[in-house]
mmCIF file of N, CA and C in Angstrom:
data_model
loop_
_atom_site.group_PDB
_atom_site.id
_atom_site.type_symbol
_atom_site.label_atom_id
_atom_site.label_comp_id
_atom_site.label_asym_id
_atom_site.label_seq_id
_atom_site.Cartn_x
_atom_site.Cartn_y
_atom_site.Cartn_z
ATOM 1 N N UNK A 1 14.380 134.763 81.345
ATOM 2 C CA UNK A 1 12.866 134.301 81.521
ATOM 3 C C UNK A 1 11.847 135.246 81.942
ATOM 4 N N UNK A 2 10.723 135.418 81.150
ATOM 5 C CA UNK A 2 9.580 136.024 81.467
ATOM 6 C C UNK A 2 8.679 135.575 82.323
ATOM 7 N N UNK A 3 8.324 136.205 83.312
ATOM 8 C CA UNK A 3 7.126 135.767 84.235
ATOM 9 C C UNK A 3 6.055 136.777 84.060
ATOM 10 N N UNK A 4 4.796 135.875 83.672
ATOM 11 C CA UNK A 4 3.626 137.155 83.510
ATOM 12 C C UNK A 4 2.558 136.415 84.634
ATOM 13 N N UNK A 5 2.333 137.518 85.381
ATOM 14 C CA UNK A 5 1.370 137.393 86.419
ATOM 15 C C UNK A 5 0.074 138.278 86.212
ATOM 16 N N UNK A 6 -0.990 137.833 87.018
ATOM 17 C CA UNK A 6 -2.261 138.479 86.786
ATOM 18 C C UNK A 6 -2.517 138.841 88.555
ATOM 19 N N UNK A 7 -2.809 140.518 88.390
ATOM 20 C CA UNK A 7 -3.192 141.147 89.730
ATOM 21 C C UNK A 7 -4.662 141.219 89.685
ATOM 22 N N UNK A 8 -5.322 140.945 90.743
ATOM 23 C CA UNK A 8 -6.696 140.969 91.070
ATOM 24 C C UNK A 8 -6.951 141.254 92.271
ATOM 25 N N UNK A 9 -8.311 142.025 92.478
ATOM 26 C CA UNK A 9 -8.657 141.961 93.865
ATOM 27 C C UNK A 9 -10.019 141.303 93.994
ATOM 28 N N UNK A 10 -10.177 140.358 94.933
ATOM 29 C CA UNK A 10 -11.372 139.415 95.107
ATOM 30 C C UNK A 10 -12.628 140.397 95.816
ATOM 31 N N UNK A 11 -13.517 140.238 94.938
ATOM 32 C CA UNK A 11 -14.976 141.009 95.406
ATOM 33 C C UNK A 11 -16.029 140.059 95.628
ATOM 34 N N UNK A 12 -15.825 138.850 95.212
ATOM 35 C CA UNK A 12 -16.992 137.518 95.207
ATOM 36 C C UNK A 12 -16.005 136.274 95.341
ATOM 37 N N UNK A 13 -16.606 135.310 96.258
ATOM 38 C CA UNK A 13 -15.864 133.861 96.477
ATOM 39 C C UNK A 13 -15.950 133.028 95.278
ATOM 40 N N UNK A 14 -16.974 133.191 94.494
ATOM 41 C CA UNK A 14 -17.345 132.166 93.602
ATOM 42 C C UNK A 14 -16.281 132.482 92.248
ATOM 43 N N UNK A 15 -16.423 134.376 92.142
ATOM 44 C CA UNK A 15 -15.775 134.597 90.983
ATOM 45 C C UNK A 15 -14.155 134.695 91.286
ATOM 46 N N UNK A 16 -13.720 134.596 92.344
ATOM 47 C CA UNK A 16 -12.423 134.856 92.798
ATOM 48 C C UNK A 16 -11.670 133.214 92.449
ATOM 49 N N UNK A 17 -12.450 132.527 92.826
ATOM 50 C CA UNK A 17 -11.746 131.040 92.808
ATOM 51 C C UNK A 17 -12.009 130.573 91.261
ATOM 52 N N UNK A 18 -12.979 131.268 90.486
ATOM 53 C CA UNK A 18 -13.045 130.963 89.198
ATOM 54 C C UNK A 18 -11.914 131.701 88.267
ATOM 55 N N UNK A 19 -11.623 132.699 88.778
ATOM 56 C CA UNK A 19 -10.548 133.714 88.206
ATOM 57 C C UNK A 19 -9.227 132.716 88.352
ATOM 58 N N UNK A 20 -8.900 132.425 89.695
ATOM 59 C CA UNK A 20 -7.696 131.494 89.969
ATOM 60 C C UNK A 20 -7.768 130.240 88.863
ATOM 61 N N UNK A 21 -8.636 129.804 88.767
ATOM 62 C CA UNK A 21 -8.862 128.349 87.923
ATOM 63 C C UNK A 21 -8.384 128.541 86.426
ATOM 64 N N UNK A 22 -8.876 130.176 86.124
ATOM 65 C CA UNK A 22 -8.909 130.579 84.507
ATOM 66 C C UNK A 22 -7.583 130.815 84.541
ATOM 67 N N UNK A 23 -6.777 131.575 85.392
ATOM 68 C CA UNK A 23 -5.413 131.997 85.434
ATOM 69 C C UNK A 23 -4.516 131.016 85.172
ATOM 70 N N UNK A 24 -4.762 130.098 85.935
ATOM 71 C CA UNK A 24 -3.886 128.637 86.171
ATOM 72 C C UNK A 24 -3.886 128.296 84.602
ATOM 73 N N UNK A 25 -5.261 127.867 84.129
ATOM 74 C CA UNK A 25 -5.367 127.401 83.140
ATOM 75 C C UNK A 25 -4.822 127.855 81.808
ATOM 76 N N UNK A 26 -4.907 129.360 81.584
ATOM 77 C CA UNK A 26 -4.575 130.197 80.759
ATOM 78 C C UNK A 26 -3.111 130.041 80.635
ATOM 79 N N UNK A 27 -2.248 129.954 81.795
ATOM 80 C CA UNK A 27 -0.984 129.564 81.692
ATOM 81 C C UNK A 27 -0.055 130.879 82.467
ATOM 82 N N UNK A 28 -0.827 131.651 83.142
ATOM 83 C CA UNK A 28 -0.084 132.717 83.928
ATOM 84 C C UNK A 28 0.508 132.125 84.918
ATOM 85 N N UNK A 29 1.780 132.823 85.272
ATOM 86 C CA UNK A 29 2.686 132.110 86.235
ATOM 87 C C UNK A 29 2.309 132.309 87.642
ATOM 88 N N UNK A 30 1.823 133.231 87.672
ATOM 89 C CA UNK A 30 0.887 133.727 89.235
ATOM 90 C C UNK A 30 -0.157 134.683 89.153
ATOM 91 N N UNK A 31 -0.783 134.119 90.201
ATOM 92 C CA UNK A 31 -2.082 134.980 90.702
ATOM 93 C C UNK A 31 -1.518 135.991 91.730
ATOM 94 N N UNK A 32 -1.647 137.525 91.614
ATOM 95 C CA UNK A 32 -1.147 138.179 92.672
ATOM 96 C C UNK A 32 -2.753 139.157 93.061
ATOM 97 N N UNK A 33 -2.508 139.093 94.575
ATOM 98 C CA UNK A 33 -3.515 140.045 95.136
ATOM 99 C C UNK A 33 -3.201 141.354 95.878
ATOM 100 N N UNK A 34 -4.007 142.284 95.523
ATOM 101 C CA UNK A 34 -3.782 143.589 96.138
ATOM 102 C C UNK A 34 -3.652 143.337 97.625
ATOM 103 N N UNK A 35 -2.768 144.540 98.376
ATOM 104 C CA UNK A 35 -2.633 144.421 99.925
ATOM 105 C C UNK A 35 -2.757 145.891 100.267
ATOM 106 N N UNK A 36 -3.659 146.114 100.483
ATOM 107 C CA UNK A 36 -4.144 147.479 100.959
ATOM 108 C C UNK A 36 -4.848 147.337 102.088
ATOM 109 N N UNK A 37 -4.191 147.373 103.187
ATOM 110 C CA UNK A 37 -5.017 147.444 104.527
ATOM 111 C C UNK A 37 -6.066 148.545 104.728
ATOM 112 N N UNK A 38 -7.023 147.959 105.230
ATOM 113 C CA UNK A 38 -8.062 148.884 105.241
ATOM 114 C C UNK A 38 -8.995 149.068 104.270
ATOM 115 N N UNK A 39 -8.454 148.974 103.134
ATOM 116 C CA UNK A 39 -9.179 149.186 101.601
ATOM 117 C C UNK A 39 -9.658 147.959 100.996
ATOM 118 N N UNK A 40 -9.198 146.860 100.927
ATOM 119 C CA UNK A 40 -9.311 145.635 100.240
ATOM 120 C C UNK A 40 -9.121 144.355 101.165
ATOM 121 N N UNK A 41 -10.023 143.335 100.648
ATOM 122 C CA UNK A 41 -9.860 141.849 101.366
ATOM 123 C C UNK A 41 -8.650 141.552 101.700
ATOM 124 N N UNK A 42 -8.161 140.775 102.727
ATOM 125 C CA UNK A 42 -6.704 140.117 102.966
ATOM 126 C C UNK A 42 -6.190 139.417 101.904
ATOM 127 N N UNK A 43 -5.107 139.693 101.415
ATOM 128 C CA UNK A 43 -4.773 138.776 100.146
ATOM 129 C C UNK A 43 -4.486 137.590 100.732
ATOM 130 N N UNK A 44 -3.711 137.438 101.480
ATOM 131 C CA UNK A 44 -3.420 135.929 101.974
ATOM 132 C C UNK A 44 -4.460 135.007 102.305
ATOM 133 N N UNK A 45 -5.737 135.506 102.877
ATOM 134 C CA UNK A 45 -6.725 134.903 102.832
ATOM 135 C C UNK A 45 -7.012 134.353 101.566
ATOM 136 N N UNK A 46 -7.442 135.357 100.656
ATOM 137 C CA UNK A 46 -8.122 134.931 99.437
ATOM 138 C C UNK A 46 -6.932 133.979 98.389
ATOM 139 N N UNK A 47 -5.795 134.592 98.772
ATOM 140 C CA UNK A 47 -4.894 133.585 98.272
ATOM 141 C C UNK A 47 -5.069 131.744 98.394
ATOM 142 N N UNK A 48 -5.305 131.876 99.635
ATOM 143 C CA UNK A 48 -5.338 130.616 100.370
ATOM 144 C C UNK A 48 -6.545 129.817 99.768
ATOM 145 N N UNK A 49 -7.628 130.666 99.423
ATOM 146 C CA UNK A 49 -8.429 130.341 98.917
ATOM 147 C C UNK A 49 -8.560 129.568 97.370
ATOM 148 N N UNK A 50 -7.297 130.522 96.764
ATOM 149 C CA UNK A 50 -6.873 130.318 95.210
ATOM 150 C C UNK A 50 -6.352 129.058 95.240
ATOM 151 N N UNK A 51 -5.343 128.991 96.373
ATOM 152 C CA UNK A 51 -4.663 127.922 96.206
ATOM 153 C C UNK A 51 -5.562 126.415 96.795
ATOM 154 N N UNK A 52 -6.537 126.475 97.223
ATOM 155 C CA UNK A 52 -7.279 125.669 97.109
ATOM 156 C C UNK A 52 -8.164 124.721 95.932
ATOM 157 N N UNK A 53 -8.004 125.816 94.941
ATOM 158 C CA UNK A 53 -8.661 125.166 93.433
ATOM 159 C C UNK A 53 -7.679 125.109 92.351
ATOM 160 N N UNK A 54 -6.400 125.364 92.969
ATOM 161 C CA UNK A 54 -5.248 125.257 91.988
ATOM 162 C C UNK A 54 -3.960 124.321 92.226
ATOM 163 N N UNK A 55 -3.218 123.984 91.281
ATOM 164 C CA UNK A 55 -2.195 123.145 91.854
ATOM 165 C C UNK A 55 -0.647 123.572 91.099
ATOM 166 N N UNK A 56 -0.693 124.612 90.322
ATOM 167 C CA UNK A 56 0.666 125.026 89.846
ATOM 168 C C UNK A 56 0.828 126.498 89.651
ATOM 169 N N UNK A 57 -0.154 127.168 89.762
ATOM 170 C CA UNK A 57 0.246 128.852 89.543
ATOM 171 C C UNK A 57 0.578 129.325 91.073
ATOM 172 N N UNK A 58 1.619 130.202 90.918
ATOM 173 C CA UNK A 58 2.276 130.871 92.028
ATOM 174 C C UNK A 58 1.047 132.117 92.670
ATOM 175 N N UNK A 59 1.426 132.333 93.731
ATOM 176 C CA UNK A 59 0.123 133.043 94.488
ATOM 177 C C UNK A 59 0.785 134.015 95.559
ATOM 178 N N UNK A 60 0.739 135.275 95.049
ATOM 179 C CA UNK A 60 1.378 136.022 96.243
ATOM 180 C C UNK A 60 0.661 137.369 96.118
ATOM 181 N N UNK A 61 1.085 138.525 97.147
ATOM 182 C CA UNK A 61 0.860 139.644 97.382
ATOM 183 C C UNK A 61 1.367 140.774 96.295
ATOM 184 N N UNK A 62 0.573 141.957 95.759
ATOM 185 C CA UNK A 62 0.897 142.792 94.790
ATOM 186 C C UNK A 62 0.593 144.083 95.691
ATOM 187 N N UNK A 63 1.466 144.967 96.378
ATOM 188 C CA UNK A 63 2.453 144.234 97.056
ATOM 189 C C UNK A 63 1.998 144.623 98.550
ATOM 190 N N UNK A 64 2.722 143.904 99.187
ATOM 191 C CA UNK A 64 2.489 144.198 100.857
ATOM 192 C C UNK A 64 3.540 145.357 101.239
ATOM 193 N N UNK A 65 2.519 146.475 101.867
ATOM 194 C CA UNK A 65 2.892 147.534 102.266
ATOM 195 C C UNK A 65 3.770 147.134 103.562
ATOM 196 N N UNK A 66 5.069 147.188 103.297
ATOM 197 C CA UNK A 66 6.130 147.002 104.559
ATOM 198 C C UNK A 66 6.230 148.058 105.690
ATOM 199 N N UNK A 67 5.651 148.988 105.096
ATOM 200 C CA UNK A 67 5.405 150.169 106.398
ATOM 201 C C UNK A 67 4.344 150.030 107.015
ATOM 202 N N UNK A 68 3.655 148.989 107.077
ATOM 203 C CA UNK A 68 2.280 149.196 107.903
ATOM 204 C C UNK A 68 2.246 147.651 108.346
ATOM 205 N N UNK A 69 2.796 146.760 107.621
ATOM 206 C CA UNK A 69 2.795 145.256 108.280
ATOM 207 C C UNK A 69 4.122 144.887 109.459
ATOM 208 N N UNK A 70 3.952 144.216 110.271
ATOM 209 C CA UNK A 70 4.434 143.533 111.011
ATOM 210 C C UNK A 70 5.423 142.460 110.799
ATOM 211 N N UNK A 71 6.463 142.215 110.876
ATOM 212 C CA UNK A 71 7.370 141.134 110.404
ATOM 213 C C UNK A 71 7.058 139.860 110.701
ATOM 214 N N UNK A 72 6.703 139.749 112.019
ATOM 215 C CA UNK A 72 6.496 138.342 112.471
ATOM 216 C C UNK A 72 4.743 137.807 111.780
ATOM 217 N N UNK A 73 3.812 138.963 111.927
ATOM 218 C CA UNK A 73 2.662 138.461 111.204
ATOM 219 C C UNK A 73 2.609 138.235 109.681
ATOM 220 N N UNK A 74 3.332 139.173 109.070
ATOM 221 C CA UNK A 74 3.723 139.052 107.402
ATOM 222 C C UNK A 74 4.229 137.618 107.218
ATOM 223 N N UNK A 75 5.431 137.220 108.055
ATOM 224 C CA UNK A 75 6.156 136.061 107.723
ATOM 225 C C UNK A 75 5.101 134.916 108.050
ATOM 226 N N UNK A 76 4.417 134.777 108.951
ATOM 227 C CA UNK A 76 3.500 134.042 109.462
ATOM 228 C C UNK A 76 2.274 133.507 108.107
ATOM 229 N N UNK A 77 1.852 134.771 107.854
ATOM 230 C CA UNK A 77 0.751 134.979 106.789
ATOM 231 C C UNK A 77 1.464 134.139 105.362
ATOM 232 N N UNK A 78 2.748 134.403 104.911
ATOM 233 C CA UNK A 78 3.362 133.982 103.725
ATOM 234 C C UNK A 78 3.677 132.644 103.988
ATOM 235 N N UNK A 79 4.386 132.190 105.201
ATOM 236 C CA UNK A 79 4.732 130.750 105.691
ATOM 237 C C UNK A 79 3.327 129.909 105.505
ATOM 238 N N UNK A 80 2.086 130.343 105.870
ATOM 239 C CA UNK A 80 0.794 129.479 106.160
ATOM 240 C C UNK A 80 0.567 129.461 104.482
ATOM 241 N N UNK A 81 0.309 130.403 103.420
ATOM 242 C CA UNK A 81 0.314 130.480 102.177
ATOM 243 C C UNK A 81 0.905 129.051 101.614
ATOM 244 N N UNK A 82 2.356 129.383 101.944
ATOM 245 C CA UNK A 82 3.384 128.646 101.407
ATOM 246 C C UNK A 82 3.125 127.048 101.800
ATOM 247 N N UNK A 83 2.665 126.943 102.812
ATOM 248 C CA UNK A 83 2.278 125.462 103.420
ATOM 249 C C UNK A 83 0.833 125.076 102.566
ATOM 250 N N UNK A 84 -0.272 125.891 102.625
ATOM 251 C CA UNK A 84 -1.710 125.392 102.128
ATOM 252 C C UNK A 84 -1.083 125.052 100.454
ATOM 253 N N UNK A 85 -0.439 125.986 99.855
ATOM 254 C CA UNK A 85 -0.425 126.141 98.345
ATOM 255 C C UNK A 85 0.673 125.117 98.006
ATOM 256 N N UNK A 86 1.389 124.270 98.672
ATOM 257 C CA UNK A 86 2.570 123.509 98.546
ATOM 258 C C UNK A 86 3.557 123.835 97.907
ATOM 259 N N UNK A 87 3.971 125.130 98.583
ATOM 260 C CA UNK A 87 5.091 125.895 97.849
ATOM 261 C C UNK A 87 4.907 126.856 96.848
ATOM 262 N N UNK A 88 3.869 127.299 96.692
ATOM 263 C CA UNK A 88 3.606 128.303 95.573
ATOM 264 C C UNK A 88 3.748 129.584 95.931
ATOM 265 N N UNK A 89 3.748 129.883 97.228
ATOM 266 C CA UNK A 89 3.529 131.178 97.806
ATOM 267 C C UNK A 89 4.919 132.192 97.155
ATOM 268 N N UNK A 90 4.359 133.631 97.073
ATOM 269 C CA UNK A 90 5.264 134.581 96.542
ATOM 270 C C UNK A 90 4.755 135.966 97.138
ATOM 271 N N UNK A 91 6.056 136.720 97.399
ATOM 272 C CA UNK A 91 5.884 137.965 98.184
ATOM 273 C C UNK A 91 6.268 139.071 97.800
ATOM 274 N N UNK A 92 5.439 139.601 97.330
ATOM 275 C CA UNK A 92 5.713 141.197 96.704
ATOM 276 C C UNK A 92 5.807 142.129 98.031
ATOM 277 N N UNK A 93 6.977 143.029 97.670
ATOM 278 C CA UNK A 93 6.971 144.099 99.020
ATOM 279 C C UNK A 93 7.495 145.524 98.402
ATOM 280 N N UNK A 94 6.736 146.456 99.202
ATOM 281 C CA UNK A 94 6.902 147.924 98.786
ATOM 282 C C UNK A 94 6.893 148.857 100.201
ATOM 283 N N UNK A 95 7.487 150.119 99.877
ATOM 284 C CA UNK A 95 7.896 150.880 100.985
ATOM 285 C C UNK A 95 6.527 151.552 101.565
ATOM 286 N N UNK A 96 5.197 151.381 100.783
ATOM 287 C CA UNK A 96 3.911 152.311 101.349
ATOM 288 C C UNK A 96 4.006 153.617 101.209
ATOM 289 N N UNK A 97 3.432 153.908 99.767
ATOM 290 C CA UNK A 97 3.553 155.154 99.539
ATOM 291 C C UNK A 97 2.120 156.071 99.814
ATOM 292 N N UNK A 98 1.036 155.325 100.248
ATOM 293 C CA UNK A 98 -0.195 155.712 100.604
ATOM 294 C C UNK A 98 -0.283 156.061 102.005
ATOM 295 N N UNK A 99 -0.252 157.528 102.213
ATOM 296 C CA UNK A 99 -0.526 158.145 103.550
ATOM 297 C C UNK A 99 -1.886 157.365 104.361
ATOM 298 N N UNK A 100 -2.970 157.162 103.571
ATOM 299 C CA UNK A 100 -4.146 156.738 104.301
ATOM 300 C C UNK A 100 -3.933 155.310 104.774
ATOM 301 N N UNK A 101 -3.029 154.386 104.035
ATOM 302 C CA UNK A 101 -2.843 152.951 104.813
ATOM 303 C C UNK A 101 -1.987 153.078 106.110
ATOM 304 N N UNK A 102 -0.864 154.110 106.186
ATOM 305 C CA UNK A 102 -0.323 154.354 107.438
ATOM 306 C C UNK A 102 -1.234 154.940 108.466
ATOM 307 N N UNK A 103 -2.037 155.915 108.082
ATOM 308 C CA UNK A 103 -2.891 156.403 109.034
ATOM 309 C C UNK A 103 -4.186 155.142 109.791
ATOM 310 N N UNK A 104 -4.378 154.453 108.582
ATOM 311 C CA UNK A 104 -5.140 153.294 109.178
ATOM 312 C C UNK A 104 -4.752 152.412 110.338
ATOM 313 N N UNK A 105 -3.497 152.321 110.343
ATOM 314 C CA UNK A 105 -2.738 151.244 111.274
ATOM 315 C C UNK A 105 -2.187 152.115 112.466
ATOM 316 N N UNK A 106 -2.472 153.771 112.411
ATOM 317 C CA UNK A 106 -2.208 154.676 113.495
ATOM 318 C C UNK A 106 -0.701 155.061 113.286
ATOM 319 N N UNK A 107 -0.191 154.879 112.354
ATOM 320 C CA UNK A 107 1.375 155.254 111.900
ATOM 321 C C UNK A 107 1.425 156.751 111.438
ATOM 322 N N UNK A 108 2.237 157.351 111.372
ATOM 323 C CA UNK A 108 2.716 158.471 110.757
ATOM 324 C C UNK A 108 3.365 158.398 109.424
ATOM 325 N N UNK A 109 2.917 158.975 108.477
ATOM 326 C CA UNK A 109 3.494 158.418 107.122
ATOM 327 C C UNK A 109 4.889 159.546 107.081
ATOM 328 N N UNK A 110 5.903 158.490 107.077
ATOM 329 C CA UNK A 110 7.225 159.254 107.084
ATOM 330 C C UNK A 110 7.651 159.719 105.924
ATOM 331 N N UNK A 111 9.101 160.328 105.770
ATOM 332 C CA UNK A 111 9.370 160.950 104.522
ATOM 333 C C UNK A 111 9.937 159.326 103.621
ATOM 334 N N UNK A 112 10.392 159.856 102.558
ATOM 335 C CA UNK A 112 10.770 158.686 101.511
ATOM 336 C C UNK A 112 11.922 157.416 102.433
ATOM 337 N N UNK A 113 13.220 158.477 102.712
ATOM 338 C CA UNK A 113 13.884 157.757 103.450
ATOM 339 C C UNK A 113 13.415 156.992 104.615
ATOM 340 N N UNK A 114 12.218 157.281 105.218
ATOM 341 C CA UNK A 114 12.044 156.639 106.632
ATOM 342 C C UNK A 114 11.312 155.329 106.183
ATOM 343 N N UNK A 115 10.657 155.875 104.909
ATOM 344 C CA UNK A 115 9.957 154.626 104.691
ATOM 345 C C UNK A 115 10.553 153.350 103.841
ATOM 346 N N UNK A 116 11.818 153.739 103.348
ATOM 347 C CA UNK A 116 12.794 152.939 102.821
ATOM 348 C C UNK A 116 13.393 152.088 103.931
ATOM 349 N N UNK A 117 14.075 152.946 105.094
ATOM 350 C CA UNK A 117 14.846 152.145 106.049
ATOM 351 C C UNK A 117 13.626 151.284 106.812
ATOM 352 N N UNK A 118 12.321 151.292 107.030
ATOM 353 C CA UNK A 118 11.536 150.425 107.440
ATOM 354 C C UNK A 118 11.396 149.403 106.581
ATOM 355 N N UNK A 119 11.350 149.424 105.253
ATOM 356 C CA UNK A 119 10.874 148.370 104.457
ATOM 357 C C UNK A 119 12.093 147.528 104.344
ATOM 358 N N UNK A 120 13.339 148.013 104.220
ATOM 359 C CA UNK A 120 14.611 147.295 103.972
ATOM 360 C C UNK A 120 14.734 146.448 105.700
ATOM 361 N N UNK A 121 14.159 147.133 106.804
ATOM 362 C CA UNK A 121 14.108 146.250 108.209
ATOM 363 C C UNK A 121 13.342 145.162 108.218
ATOM 364 N N UNK A 122 12.168 145.456 107.540
ATOM 365 C CA UNK A 122 11.128 144.452 107.874
ATOM 366 C C UNK A 122 11.158 143.192 106.888
ATOM 367 N N UNK A 123 11.777 143.679 105.484
ATOM 368 C CA UNK A 123 12.159 142.738 104.472
ATOM 369 C C UNK A 123 12.963 141.528 105.173
ATOM 370 N N UNK A 124 14.138 142.379 105.657
ATOM 371 C CA UNK A 124 15.258 141.259 106.082
ATOM 372 C C UNK A 124 14.722 140.573 107.309
ATOM 373 N N UNK A 125 13.965 141.021 108.076
ATOM 374 C CA UNK A 125 13.508 140.217 109.187
ATOM 375 C C UNK A 125 12.311 139.306 108.748
ATOM 376 N N UNK A 126 11.611 139.520 107.907
ATOM 377 C CA UNK A 126 10.481 138.376 107.099
ATOM 378 C C UNK A 126 11.280 137.468 106.512
ATOM 379 N N UNK A 127 12.529 137.609 105.825
ATOM 380 C CA UNK A 127 13.410 136.593 105.048
ATOM 381 C C UNK A 127 13.853 136.092 106.414
ATOM 382 N N UNK A 128 14.551 136.452 107.217
ATOM 383 C CA UNK A 128 15.169 135.708 108.133
ATOM 384 C C UNK A 128 13.975 134.612 109.283
ATOM 385 N N UNK A 129 12.781 135.527 109.294
ATOM 386 C CA UNK A 129 11.969 134.486 109.843
ATOM 387 C C UNK A 129 11.369 133.253 109.273
ATOM 388 N N UNK A 130 11.024 133.640 108.005
ATOM 389 C CA UNK A 130 10.832 132.592 107.034
ATOM 390 C C UNK A 130 11.796 131.627 106.922
ATOM 391 N N UNK A 131 13.337 131.901 107.001
ATOM 392 C CA UNK A 131 14.396 130.994 107.027
ATOM 393 C C UNK A 131 14.513 130.304 108.438
ATOM 394 N N UNK A 132 13.557 130.479 109.332
ATOM 395 C CA UNK A 132 13.774 129.971 110.745
ATOM 396 C C UNK A 132 14.752 130.685 111.587
ATOM 397 N N UNK A 133 15.148 131.904 111.443
ATOM 398 C CA UNK A 133 16.165 132.470 112.426
ATOM 399 C C UNK A 133 15.274 133.378 113.264
ATOM 400 N N UNK A 134 15.711 133.335 114.626
ATOM 401 C CA UNK A 134 15.033 134.574 115.282
ATOM 402 C C UNK A 134 15.809 135.767 114.818
ATOM 403 N N UNK A 135 14.466 136.772 115.014
ATOM 404 C CA UNK A 135 15.315 138.380 114.907
ATOM 405 C C UNK A 135 14.885 139.106 115.997
ATOM 406 N N UNK A 136 15.371 140.168 115.930
ATOM 407 C CA UNK A 136 15.256 141.466 116.719
ATOM 408 C C UNK A 136 15.231 142.618 115.933
ATOM 409 N N UNK A 137 14.082 143.268 115.494
ATOM 410 C CA UNK A 137 14.205 144.529 114.651
ATOM 411 C C UNK A 137 13.688 145.619 115.040
ATOM 412 N N UNK A 138 14.226 146.880 114.969
ATOM 413 C CA UNK A 138 13.688 148.007 115.087
ATOM 414 C C UNK A 138 13.163 148.490 113.629
ATOM 415 N N UNK A 139 12.028 148.457 113.326
ATOM 416 C CA UNK A 139 11.444 148.440 112.295
ATOM 417 C C UNK A 139 10.880 149.957 112.051
ATOM 418 N N UNK A 140 10.742 150.709 113.019
ATOM 419 C CA UNK A 140 10.223 152.433 113.100
ATOM 420 C C UNK A 140 11.114 153.008 112.025
ATOM 421 N N UNK A 141 10.470 153.539 111.084
ATOM 422 C CA UNK A 141 11.034 154.482 110.111
ATOM 423 C C UNK A 141 12.121 155.616 110.608
ATOM 424 N N UNK A 142 11.662 156.168 111.696
ATOM 425 C CA UNK A 142 12.451 157.170 112.248
ATOM 426 C C UNK A 142 13.221 156.921 113.292
ATOM 427 N N UNK A 143 13.231 155.522 113.989
ATOM 428 C CA UNK A 143 13.405 154.988 115.077
ATOM 429 C C UNK A 143 13.026 155.274 116.315
ATOM 430 N N UNK A 144 11.902 155.984 116.174
ATOM 431 C CA UNK A 144 10.957 156.628 117.104
ATOM 432 C C UNK A 144 9.656 156.674 116.874
ATOM 433 N N UNK A 145 8.990 155.885 115.960
ATOM 434 C CA UNK A 145 7.744 155.686 115.577
ATOM 435 C C UNK A 145 6.838 155.150 116.611
#
């Protein structure tokens, strides 16, 4: 099965909701919003706005940097988007390659292994939280971040 998604960054409210409507009418499977803390708008707020003017298109992040996102806050954002969109939330994740994003939240940009460790820990925690399970997670990339 092929899934065709459109990735965009909102710059204007009217244009953003118009894009969401057009993406759905064109037949895209999902509208994805960039997630670069400190650089672009909040993807989940923008996607909630898109949810208010669409009914079928999937809505998600492309991609959420798990290096700088906290599991409980990310899970809450995704759960809220899923609620307001009637179950259409999608979550794209990555390990966070851009040093500037780590610096923006006061973290040191770790090596690849550290980024992958944190990505896996946060992804597992978010999944568990979305499933309704309590979690305890050490999501520091080096165990001492």
